[in-house]
C-alpha positions as YAML, in Angstrom:
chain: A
units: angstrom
residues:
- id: 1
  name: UNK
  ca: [23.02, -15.87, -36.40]
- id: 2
  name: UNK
  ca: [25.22, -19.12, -36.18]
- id: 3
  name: UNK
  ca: [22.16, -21.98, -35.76]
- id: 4
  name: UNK
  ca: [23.24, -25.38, -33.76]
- id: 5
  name: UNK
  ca: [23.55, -28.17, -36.35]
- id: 6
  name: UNK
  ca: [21.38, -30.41, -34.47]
- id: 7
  name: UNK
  ca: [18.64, -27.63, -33.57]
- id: 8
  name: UNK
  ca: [18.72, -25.24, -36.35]
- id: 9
  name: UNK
  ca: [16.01, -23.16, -35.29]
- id: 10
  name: UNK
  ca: [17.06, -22.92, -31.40]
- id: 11
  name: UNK
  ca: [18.29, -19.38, -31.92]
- id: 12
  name: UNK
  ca: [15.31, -17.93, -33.73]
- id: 13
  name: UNK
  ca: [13.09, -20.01, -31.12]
- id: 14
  name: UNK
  ca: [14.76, -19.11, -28.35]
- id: 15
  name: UNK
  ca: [14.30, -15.10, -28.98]
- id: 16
  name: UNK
  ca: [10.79, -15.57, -29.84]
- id: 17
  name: UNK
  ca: [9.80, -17.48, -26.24]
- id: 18
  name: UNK
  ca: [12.20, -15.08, -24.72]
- id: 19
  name: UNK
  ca: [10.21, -12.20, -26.10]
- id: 20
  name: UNK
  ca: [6.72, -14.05, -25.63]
- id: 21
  name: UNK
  ca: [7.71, -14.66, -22.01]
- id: 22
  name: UNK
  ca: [8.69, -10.94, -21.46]
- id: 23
  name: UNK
  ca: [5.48, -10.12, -22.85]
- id: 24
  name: UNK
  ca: [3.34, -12.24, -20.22]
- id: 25
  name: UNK
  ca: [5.79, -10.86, -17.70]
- id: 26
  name: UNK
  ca: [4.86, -7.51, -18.14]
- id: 27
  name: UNK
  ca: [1.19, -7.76, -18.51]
- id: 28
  name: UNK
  ca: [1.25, -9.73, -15.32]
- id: 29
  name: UNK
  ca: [2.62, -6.42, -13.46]
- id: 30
  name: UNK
  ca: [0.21, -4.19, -14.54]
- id: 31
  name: UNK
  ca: [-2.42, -3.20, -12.80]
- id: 32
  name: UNK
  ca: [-6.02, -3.54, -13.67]
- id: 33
  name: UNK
  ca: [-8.01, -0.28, -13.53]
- id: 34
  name: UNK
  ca: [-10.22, -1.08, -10.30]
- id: 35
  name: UNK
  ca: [-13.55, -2.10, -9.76]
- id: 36
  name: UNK
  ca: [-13.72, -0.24, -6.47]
- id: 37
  name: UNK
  ca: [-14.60, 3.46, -6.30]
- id: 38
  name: UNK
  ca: [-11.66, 5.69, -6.32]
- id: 39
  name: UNK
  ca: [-11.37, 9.29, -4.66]
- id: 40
  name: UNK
  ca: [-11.97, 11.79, -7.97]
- id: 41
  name: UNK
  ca: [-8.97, 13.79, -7.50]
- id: 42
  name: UNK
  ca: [-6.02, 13.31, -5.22]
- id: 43
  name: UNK
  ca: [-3.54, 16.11, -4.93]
- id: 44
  name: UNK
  ca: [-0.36, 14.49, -4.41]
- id: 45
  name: UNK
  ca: [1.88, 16.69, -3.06]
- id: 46
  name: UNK
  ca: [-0.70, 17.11, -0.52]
- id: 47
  name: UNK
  ca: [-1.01, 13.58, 0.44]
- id: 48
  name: UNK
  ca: [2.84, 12.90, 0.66]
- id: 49
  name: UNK
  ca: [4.23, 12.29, 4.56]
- id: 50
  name: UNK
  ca: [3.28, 10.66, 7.31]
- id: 51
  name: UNK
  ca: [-0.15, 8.83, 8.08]
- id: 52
  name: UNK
  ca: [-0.72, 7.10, 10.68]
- id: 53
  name: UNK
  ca: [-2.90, 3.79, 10.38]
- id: 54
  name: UNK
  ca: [-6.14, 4.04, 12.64]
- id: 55
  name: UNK
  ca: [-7.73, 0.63, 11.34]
- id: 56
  name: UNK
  ca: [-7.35, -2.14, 9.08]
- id: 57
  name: UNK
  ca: [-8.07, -5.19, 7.33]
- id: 58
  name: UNK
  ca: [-4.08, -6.58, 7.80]
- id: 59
  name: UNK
  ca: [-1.92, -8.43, 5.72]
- id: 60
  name: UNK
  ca: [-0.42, -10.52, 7.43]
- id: 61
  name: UNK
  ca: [3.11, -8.44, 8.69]
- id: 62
  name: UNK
  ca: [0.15, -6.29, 9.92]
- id: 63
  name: UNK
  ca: [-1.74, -8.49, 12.23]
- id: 64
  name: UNK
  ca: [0.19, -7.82, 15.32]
- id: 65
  name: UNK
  ca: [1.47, -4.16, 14.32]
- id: 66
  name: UNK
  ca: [1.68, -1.17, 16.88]
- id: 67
  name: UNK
  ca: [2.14, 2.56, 16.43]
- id: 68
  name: UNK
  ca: [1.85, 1.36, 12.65]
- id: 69
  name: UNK
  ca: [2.92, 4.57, 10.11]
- id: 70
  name: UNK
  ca: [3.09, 4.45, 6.45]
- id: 71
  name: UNK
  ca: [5.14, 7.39, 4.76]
- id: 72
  name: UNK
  ca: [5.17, 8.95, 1.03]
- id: 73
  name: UNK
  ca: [7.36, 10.46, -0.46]
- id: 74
  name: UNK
  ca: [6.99, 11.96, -4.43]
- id: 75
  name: UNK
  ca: [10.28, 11.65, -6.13]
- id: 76
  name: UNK
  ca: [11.20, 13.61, -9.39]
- id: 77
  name: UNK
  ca: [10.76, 10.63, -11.88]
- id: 78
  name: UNK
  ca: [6.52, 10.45, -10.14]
- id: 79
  name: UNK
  ca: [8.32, 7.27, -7.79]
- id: 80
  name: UNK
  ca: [6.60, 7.86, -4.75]
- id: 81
  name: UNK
  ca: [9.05, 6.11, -2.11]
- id: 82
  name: UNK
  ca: [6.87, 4.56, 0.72]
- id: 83
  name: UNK
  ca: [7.92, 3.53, 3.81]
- id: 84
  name: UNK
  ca: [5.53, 1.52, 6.47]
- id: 85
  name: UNK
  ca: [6.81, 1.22, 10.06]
- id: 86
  name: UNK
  ca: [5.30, -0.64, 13.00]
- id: 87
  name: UNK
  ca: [5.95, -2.73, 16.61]
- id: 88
  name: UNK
  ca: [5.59, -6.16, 16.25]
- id: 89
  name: UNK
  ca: [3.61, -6.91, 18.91]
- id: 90
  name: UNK
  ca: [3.38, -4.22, 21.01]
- id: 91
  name: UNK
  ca: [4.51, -0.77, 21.90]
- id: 92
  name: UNK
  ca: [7.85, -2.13, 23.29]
- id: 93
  name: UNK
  ca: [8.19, -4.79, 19.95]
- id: 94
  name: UNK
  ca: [10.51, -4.68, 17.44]
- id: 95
  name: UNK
  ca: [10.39, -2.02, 15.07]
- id: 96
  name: UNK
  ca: [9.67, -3.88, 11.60]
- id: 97
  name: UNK
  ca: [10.10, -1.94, 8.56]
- id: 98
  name: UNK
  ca: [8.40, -2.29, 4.30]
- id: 99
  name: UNK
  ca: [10.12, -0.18, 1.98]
- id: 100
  name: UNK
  ca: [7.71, -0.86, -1.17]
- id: 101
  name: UNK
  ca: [7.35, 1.62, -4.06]
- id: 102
  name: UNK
  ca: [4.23, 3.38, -5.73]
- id: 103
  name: UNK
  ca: [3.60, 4.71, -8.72]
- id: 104
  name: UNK
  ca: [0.48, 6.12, -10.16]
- id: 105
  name: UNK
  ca: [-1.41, 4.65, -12.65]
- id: 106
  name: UNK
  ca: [-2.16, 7.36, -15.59]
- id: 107
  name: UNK
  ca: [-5.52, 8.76, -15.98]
- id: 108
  name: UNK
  ca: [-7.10, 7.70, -12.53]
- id: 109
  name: UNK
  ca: [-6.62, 11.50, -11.11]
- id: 110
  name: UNK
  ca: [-3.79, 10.06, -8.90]
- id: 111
  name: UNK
  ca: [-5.77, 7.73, -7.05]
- id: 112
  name: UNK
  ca: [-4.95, 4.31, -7.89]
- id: 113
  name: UNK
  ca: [-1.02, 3.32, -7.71]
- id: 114
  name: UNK
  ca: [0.74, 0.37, -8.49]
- id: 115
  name: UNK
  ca: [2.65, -0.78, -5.28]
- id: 116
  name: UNK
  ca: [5.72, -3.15, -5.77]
- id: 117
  name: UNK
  ca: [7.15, -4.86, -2.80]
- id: 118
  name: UNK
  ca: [9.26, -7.29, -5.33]
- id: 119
  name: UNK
  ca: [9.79, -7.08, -8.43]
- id: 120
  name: UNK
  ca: [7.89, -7.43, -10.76]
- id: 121
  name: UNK
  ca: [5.22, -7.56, -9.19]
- id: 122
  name: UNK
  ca: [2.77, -4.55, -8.24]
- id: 123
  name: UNK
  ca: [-0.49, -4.53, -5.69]
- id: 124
  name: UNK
  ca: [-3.25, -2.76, -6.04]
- id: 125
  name: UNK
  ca: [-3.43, 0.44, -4.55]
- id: 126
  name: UNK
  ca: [-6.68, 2.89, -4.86]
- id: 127
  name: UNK
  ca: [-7.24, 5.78, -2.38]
- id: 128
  name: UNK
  ca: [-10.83, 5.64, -2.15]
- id: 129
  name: UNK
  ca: [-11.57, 8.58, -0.18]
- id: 130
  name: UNK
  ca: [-9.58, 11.42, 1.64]
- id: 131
  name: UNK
  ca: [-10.91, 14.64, 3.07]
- id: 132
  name: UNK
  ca: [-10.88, 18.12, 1.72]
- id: 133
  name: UNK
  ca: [-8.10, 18.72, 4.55]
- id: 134
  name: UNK
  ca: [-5.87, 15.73, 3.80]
- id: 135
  name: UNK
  ca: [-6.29, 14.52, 7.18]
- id: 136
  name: UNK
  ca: [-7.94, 11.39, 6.67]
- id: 137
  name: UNK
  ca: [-8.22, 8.84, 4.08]
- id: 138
  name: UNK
  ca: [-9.26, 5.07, 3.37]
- id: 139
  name: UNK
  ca: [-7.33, 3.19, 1.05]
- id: 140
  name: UNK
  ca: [-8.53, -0.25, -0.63]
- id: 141
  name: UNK
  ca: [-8.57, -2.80, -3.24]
- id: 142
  name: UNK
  ca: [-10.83, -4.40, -5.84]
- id: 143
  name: UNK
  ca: [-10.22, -7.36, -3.88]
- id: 144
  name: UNK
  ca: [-11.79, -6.22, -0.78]
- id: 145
  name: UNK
  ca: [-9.80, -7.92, 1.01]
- id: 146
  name: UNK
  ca: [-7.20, -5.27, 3.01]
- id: 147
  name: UNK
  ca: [-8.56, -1.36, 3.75]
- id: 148
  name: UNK
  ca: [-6.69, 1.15, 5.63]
- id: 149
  name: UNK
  ca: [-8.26, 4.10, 7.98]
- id: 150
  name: UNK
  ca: [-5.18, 6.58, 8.17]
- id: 151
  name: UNK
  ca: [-5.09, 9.75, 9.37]
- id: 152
  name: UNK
  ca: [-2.08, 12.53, 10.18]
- id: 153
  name: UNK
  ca: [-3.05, 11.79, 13.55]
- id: 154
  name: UNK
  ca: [-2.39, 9.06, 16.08]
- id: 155
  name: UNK
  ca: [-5.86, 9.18, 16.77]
- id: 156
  name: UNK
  ca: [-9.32, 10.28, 15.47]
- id: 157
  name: UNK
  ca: [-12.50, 11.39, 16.85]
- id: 158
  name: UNK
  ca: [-15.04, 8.15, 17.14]
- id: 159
  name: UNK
  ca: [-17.47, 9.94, 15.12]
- id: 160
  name: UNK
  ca: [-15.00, 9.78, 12.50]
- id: 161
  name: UNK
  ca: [-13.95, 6.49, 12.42]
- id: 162
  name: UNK
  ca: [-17.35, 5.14, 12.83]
- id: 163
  name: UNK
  ca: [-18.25, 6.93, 9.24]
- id: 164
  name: UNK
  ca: [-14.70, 5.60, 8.25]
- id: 165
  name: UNK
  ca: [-16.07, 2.08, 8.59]
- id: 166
  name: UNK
  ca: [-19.88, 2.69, 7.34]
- id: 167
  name: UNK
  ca: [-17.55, 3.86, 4.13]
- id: 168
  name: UNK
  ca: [-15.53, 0.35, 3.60]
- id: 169
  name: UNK
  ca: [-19.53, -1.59, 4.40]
- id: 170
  name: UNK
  ca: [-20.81, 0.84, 2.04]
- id: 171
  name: UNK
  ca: [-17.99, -0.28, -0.57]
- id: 172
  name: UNK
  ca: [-18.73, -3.55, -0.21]
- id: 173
  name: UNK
  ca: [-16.27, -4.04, 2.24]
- id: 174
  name: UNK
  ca: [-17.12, -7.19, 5.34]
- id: 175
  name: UNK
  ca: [-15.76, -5.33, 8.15]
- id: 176
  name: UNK
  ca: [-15.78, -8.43, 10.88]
- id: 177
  name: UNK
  ca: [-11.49, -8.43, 10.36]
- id: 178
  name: UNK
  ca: [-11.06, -4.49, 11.16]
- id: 179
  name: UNK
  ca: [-8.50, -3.90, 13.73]
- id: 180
  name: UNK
  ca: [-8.46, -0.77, 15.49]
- id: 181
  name: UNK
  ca: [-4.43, -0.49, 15.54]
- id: 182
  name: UNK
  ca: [-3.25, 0.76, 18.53]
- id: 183
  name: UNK
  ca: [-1.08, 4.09, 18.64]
- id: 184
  name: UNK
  ca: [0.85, 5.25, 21.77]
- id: 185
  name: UNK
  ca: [3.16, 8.46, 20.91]
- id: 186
  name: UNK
  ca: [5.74, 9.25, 21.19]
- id: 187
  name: UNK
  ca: [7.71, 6.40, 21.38]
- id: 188
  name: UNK
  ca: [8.87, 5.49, 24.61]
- id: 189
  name: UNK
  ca: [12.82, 4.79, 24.94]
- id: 190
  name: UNK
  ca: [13.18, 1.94, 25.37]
- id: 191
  name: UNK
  ca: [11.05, 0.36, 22.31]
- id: 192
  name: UNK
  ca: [12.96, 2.93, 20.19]
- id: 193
  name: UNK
  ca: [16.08, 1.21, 20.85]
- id: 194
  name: UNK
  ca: [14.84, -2.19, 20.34]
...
């Protein structure tokens, strides 16, 4: 390696930052195993498609969302392309669109994913409960700071979404910022133009 007269050790340097850096880089994507309880077992095939979000601790695109829908979809490499759709504002609102991408973390029986909106950069993910059926599930973080109700249905018996929330308290969860997200299907034609 040709070394600058004036800064003769700029090329070795240089490659070691460069590989220190891409080591901090990397361990800064990862994602931590979770200090939230996870589901034991989540059958993936059976949990790809649609889900439609019941209730929620938002993020912030997700304050304002109607006829909110996240989708999964398992690729061949164990991707699992998501895409979350909502109204902005209401049922007539522009239709908003994420496009993030999950993958599972190994050795947590499927249910905790790394989620990457940019990259490199990947959220925490953990599917903390879903039925036997696959019907319903609640998805958090360590944090405790966003949850998601979903279910395969636009809506859910009260019953059900009362022990839905008695499930975040019961992980910890302050439940004060849970939206009830409203769903009106389908669509009318209008909004779907919009």
């Amino acid at each position: 390696m040709k070394r600058h007269p004036k800064y003769p050790l700029a090329g070795p340097a240089l490659v070691i930052a460069a590989g220190v850096a891409t080591m901090l880089l990397v361990a800064g994507c990862a994602v931590s195993p979770p200090t939230i309880p996870t589901a034991k077992q989540v059958d993936l095939q059976r949990f790809m498609g649609d889900w439609y979000v019941i209730g929620n601790i938002p993020t912030r695109p997700e304050r304002d969302a109607f006829n909110a829908v996240e989708s999964y979809t398992l690729q061949p490499d164990g991707r699992i392309d998501t895409r979350f759709r909502y109204r902005e504002g209401g049922f007539d609102g522009p239709l908003k669109t994420m496009d993030p991408v999950g993958r599972v973390v190994p050795g947590t029986g499927n249910a905790v994913w790394g989620m990457q909106f940019v990259w490199p950069v990947k959220a925490e993910y953990v599917i903390v409960d879903v039925d036997k059926d696959y019907g319903l599930t609640i998805i958090g973080r360590s944090k405790r700071d966003y949850a998601w109700i979903m279910a395969r249905t636009p809506s859910i018996p009260e019953p059900a979404y009362e022990a839905a929330v008695a499930r975040l308290k019961g992980l910890g969860y302050s439940v004060e910022n849970l939206r009830r997200v409203p769903q009106r299907w389908p669509e009318e034609q209008a909004g779907a133009s919009k």
